[in-house]
Amino acid sequence: MLMQPMTPRELEVLTLVASGASAKEIARTLAINSRTVESHINHLKLKTRSRNRAHLVAMALEEGLIDNPCRVAAVIHGNIAAANVRR
């Protein structure tokens, strides 16, 4: 049960968490600081009353807040691989 509405950025972070991305990977993908990502994750856990990331993702899928995260994973990992090549 969602306690408060999520921001568009929180939904982005949630989708990326569900795809298996780490905070650092999410930060690179969204061009934000990894501490900001952790802050978004903490807010999401509070809003959903989740105990951890796995519980957060399970609740989000159950509530229909996110779609199949497997489709997102391919895009994320493609972006990360491209970023690593550019370094």
JSON list of C-alpha atoms in Angstrom, two decimals:
[
{"chain": "A", "resi": 1, "resn": "MET", "atom": "CA", "xyz": [0.00, 0.00, 0.00]},
{"chain": "A", "resi": 2, "resn": "LEU", "atom": "CA", "xyz": [1.42, 3.34, -1.07]},
{"chain": "A", "resi": 3, "resn": "MET", "atom": "CA", "xyz": [1.46, 5.87, 1.76]},
{"chain": "A", "resi": 4, "resn": "GLN", "atom": "CA", "xyz": [2.31, 8.95, -0.37]},
{"chain": "A", "resi": 5, "resn": "PRO", "atom": "CA", "xyz": [2.47, 9.57, -4.11]},
{"chain": "A", "resi": 6, "resn": "MET", "atom": "CA", "xyz": [5.82, 8.99, -5.81]},
{"chain": "A", "resi": 7, "resn": "THR", "atom": "CA", "xyz": [7.61, 11.63, -7.80]},
{"chain": "A", "resi": 8, "resn": "PRO", "atom": "CA", "xyz": [8.51, 10.93, -11.43]},
{"chain": "A", "resi": 9, "resn": "ARG", "atom": "CA", "xyz": [12.19, 10.68, -10.42]},
{"chain": "A", "resi": 10, "resn": "GLU", "atom": "CA", "xyz": [11.37, 8.18, -7.66]},
{"chain": "A", "resi": 11, "resn": "LEU", "atom": "CA", "xyz": [9.54, 6.05, -10.22]},
{"chain": "A", "resi": 12, "resn": "GLU", "atom": "CA", "xyz": [12.61, 6.18, -12.47]},
{"chain": "A", "resi": 13, "resn": "VAL", "atom": "CA", "xyz": [14.84, 5.10, -9.60]},
{"chain": "A", "resi": 14, "resn": "LEU", "atom": "CA", "xyz": [12.39, 2.37, -8.59]},
{"chain": "A", "resi": 15, "resn": "THR", "atom": "CA", "xyz": [12.34, 0.96, -12.11]},
{"chain": "A", "resi": 16, "resn": "LEU", "atom": "CA", "xyz": [16.12, 0.94, -12.23]},
{"chain": "A", "resi": 17, "resn": "VAL", "atom": "CA", "xyz": [16.35, -0.71, -8.80]},
{"chain": "A", "resi": 18, "resn": "ALA", "atom": "CA", "xyz": [13.94, -3.37, -10.02]},
{"chain": "A", "resi": 19, "resn": "SER", "atom": "CA", "xyz": [16.18, -4.02, -13.00]},
{"chain": "A", "resi": 20, "resn": "GLY", "atom": "CA", "xyz": [19.03, -4.87, -10.65]},
{"chain": "A", "resi": 21, "resn": "ALA", "atom": "CA", "xyz": [21.09, -1.70, -11.07]},
{"chain": "A", "resi": 22, "resn": "SER", "atom": "CA", "xyz": [23.26, -0.54, -8.18]},
{"chain": "A", "resi": 23, "resn": "ALA", "atom": "CA", "xyz": [23.08, 2.99, -6.79]},
{"chain": "A", "resi": 24, "resn": "LYS", "atom": "CA", "xyz": [26.23, 3.90, -8.72]},
{"chain": "A", "resi": 25, "resn": "GLU", "atom": "CA", "xyz": [24.80, 2.51, -11.96]},
{"chain": "A", "resi": 26, "resn": "ILE", "atom": "CA", "xyz": [21.53, 4.37, -11.41]},
{"chain": "A", "resi": 27, "resn": "ALA", "atom": "CA", "xyz": [23.46, 7.56, -10.67]},
{"chain": "A", "resi": 28, "resn": "ARG", "atom": "CA", "xyz": [25.40, 7.26, -13.94]},
{"chain": "A", "resi": 29, "resn": "THR", "atom": "CA", "xyz": [22.23, 6.49, -15.91]},
{"chain": "A", "resi": 30, "resn": "LEU", "atom": "CA", "xyz": [20.33, 9.46, -14.48]},
{"chain": "A", "resi": 31, "resn": "ALA", "atom": "CA", "xyz": [23.36, 11.79, -14.23]},
{"chain": "A", "resi": 32, "resn": "ILE", "atom": "CA", "xyz": [22.87, 12.35, -10.50]},
{"chain": "A", "resi": 33, "resn": "ASN", "atom": "CA", "xyz": [24.95, 11.64, -7.39]},
{"chain": "A", "resi": 34, "resn": "SER", "atom": "CA", "xyz": [24.81, 8.13, -5.89]},
{"chain": "A", "resi": 35, "resn": "ARG", "atom": "CA", "xyz": [23.90, 9.66, -2.52]},
{"chain": "A", "resi": 36, "resn": "THR", "atom": "CA", "xyz": [20.86, 11.23, -4.17]},
{"chain": "A", "resi": 37, "resn": "VAL", "atom": "CA", "xyz": [19.92, 7.79, -5.48]},
{"chain": "A", "resi": 38, "resn": "GLU", "atom": "CA", "xyz": [20.20, 6.34, -1.98]},
{"chain": "A", "resi": 39, "resn": "SER", "atom": "CA", "xyz": [18.02, 9.17, -0.69]},
{"chain": "A", "resi": 40, "resn": "HIS", "atom": "CA", "xyz": [15.37, 8.37, -3.32]},
{"chain": "A", "resi": 41, "resn": "ILE", "atom": "CA", "xyz": [15.53, 4.69, -2.37]},
{"chain": "A", "resi": 42, "resn": "ASN", "atom": "CA", "xyz": [15.09, 5.53, 1.32]},
{"chain": "A", "resi": 43, "resn": "HIS", "atom": "CA", "xyz": [12.09, 7.73, 0.52]},
{"chain": "A", "resi": 44, "resn": "LEU", "atom": "CA", "xyz": [10.61, 4.93, -1.58]},
{"chain": "A", "resi": 45, "resn": "LYS", "atom": "CA", "xyz": [11.06, 2.44, 1.25]},
{"chain": "A", "resi": 46, "resn": "LEU", "atom": "CA", "xyz": [9.31, 4.82, 3.65]},
{"chain": "A", "resi": 47, "resn": "LYS", "atom": "CA", "xyz": [6.45, 5.49, 1.24]},
{"chain": "A", "resi": 48, "resn": "THR", "atom": "CA", "xyz": [5.85, 1.78, 0.66]},
{"chain": "A", "resi": 49, "resn": "ARG", "atom": "CA", "xyz": [6.78, 0.63, 4.17]},
{"chain": "A", "resi": 50, "resn": "SER", "atom": "CA", "xyz": [9.34, -1.71, 2.63]},
{"chain": "A", "resi": 51, "resn": "ARG", "atom": "CA", "xyz": [12.09, -3.33, 4.68]},
{"chain": "A", "resi": 52, "resn": "ASN", "atom": "CA", "xyz": [14.72, -3.51, 1.93]},
{"chain": "A", "resi": 53, "resn": "ARG", "atom": "CA", "xyz": [15.20, -3.19, -1.84]},
{"chain": "A", "resi": 54, "resn": "ALA", "atom": "CA", "xyz": [13.86, -6.66, -2.62]},
{"chain": "A", "resi": 55, "resn": "HIS", "atom": "CA", "xyz": [10.71, -5.97, -0.60]},
{"chain": "A", "resi": 56, "resn": "LEU", "atom": "CA", "xyz": [10.40, -2.57, -2.30]},
{"chain": "A", "resi": 57, "resn": "VAL", "atom": "CA", "xyz": [10.49, -4.16, -5.75]},
{"chain": "A", "resi": 58, "resn": "ALA", "atom": "CA", "xyz": [8.06, -6.92, -4.76]},
{"chain": "A", "resi": 59, "resn": "MET", "atom": "CA", "xyz": [5.58, -4.38, -3.43]},
{"chain": "A", "resi": 60, "resn": "ALA", "atom": "CA", "xyz": [5.95, -2.16, -6.50]},
{"chain": "A", "resi": 61, "resn": "LEU", "atom": "CA", "xyz": [5.26, -5.09, -8.82]},
{"chain": "A", "resi": 62, "resn": "GLU", "atom": "CA", "xyz": [2.30, -6.20, -6.71]},
{"chain": "A", "resi": 63, "resn": "GLU", "atom": "CA", "xyz": [0.81, -2.68, -6.72]},
{"chain": "A", "resi": 64, "resn": "GLY", "atom": "CA", "xyz": [1.39, -2.28, -10.47]},
{"chain": "A", "resi": 65, "resn": "LEU", "atom": "CA", "xyz": [3.71, 0.69, -9.97]},
{"chain": "A", "resi": 66, "resn": "ILE", "atom": "CA", "xyz": [6.32, -0.72, -12.32]},
{"chain": "A", "resi": 67, "resn": "ASP", "atom": "CA", "xyz": [6.23, -2.93, -15.38]},
{"chain": "A", "resi": 68, "resn": "ASN", "atom": "CA", "xyz": [8.48, -5.87, -16.14]},
{"chain": "A", "resi": 69, "resn": "PRO", "atom": "CA", "xyz": [11.94, -4.70, -15.01]},
{"chain": "A", "resi": 70, "resn": "CYS", "atom": "CA", "xyz": [13.73, -7.19, -17.27]},
{"chain": "A", "resi": 71, "resn": "ARG", "atom": "CA", "xyz": [13.11, -4.96, -20.29]},
{"chain": "A", "resi": 72, "resn": "VAL", "atom": "CA", "xyz": [14.72, -2.03, -18.51]},
{"chain": "A", "resi": 73, "resn": "ALA", "atom": "CA", "xyz": [17.80, -4.04, -17.54]},
{"chain": "A", "resi": 74, "resn": "ALA", "atom": "CA", "xyz": [18.96, -4.44, -21.14]},
{"chain": "A", "resi": 75, "resn": "VAL", "atom": "CA", "xyz": [18.81, -0.68, -21.72]},
{"chain": "A", "resi": 76, "resn": "ILE", "atom": "CA", "xyz": [20.63, 0.11, -18.49]},
{"chain": "A", "resi": 77, "resn": "HIS", "atom": "CA", "xyz": [23.41, -2.37, -19.01]},
{"chain": "A", "resi": 78, "resn": "GLY", "atom": "CA", "xyz": [23.80, -1.15, -22.58]},
{"chain": "A", "resi": 79, "resn": "ASN", "atom": "CA", "xyz": [24.21, 2.43, -21.32]},
{"chain": "A", "resi": 80, "resn": "ILE", "atom": "CA", "xyz": [26.70, 1.36, -18.67]},
{"chain": "A", "resi": 81, "resn": "ALA", "atom": "CA", "xyz": [28.76, -0.62, -21.16]},
{"chain": "A", "resi": 82, "resn": "ALA", "atom": "CA", "xyz": [28.79, 2.37, -23.52]},
{"chain": "A", "resi": 83, "resn": "ALA", "atom": "CA", "xyz": [29.87, 4.69, -20.70]},
{"chain": "A", "resi": 84, "resn": "ASN", "atom": "CA", "xyz": [32.71, 2.35, -19.73]},
{"chain": "A", "resi": 85, "resn": "VAL", "atom": "CA", "xyz": [33.97, 2.27, -23.33]},
{"chain": "A", "resi": 86, "resn": "ARG", "atom": "CA", "xyz": [34.07, 6.09, -23.47]},
{"chain": "A", "resi": 87, "resn": "ARG", "atom": "CA", "xyz": [36.37, 6.32, -20.43]}
]
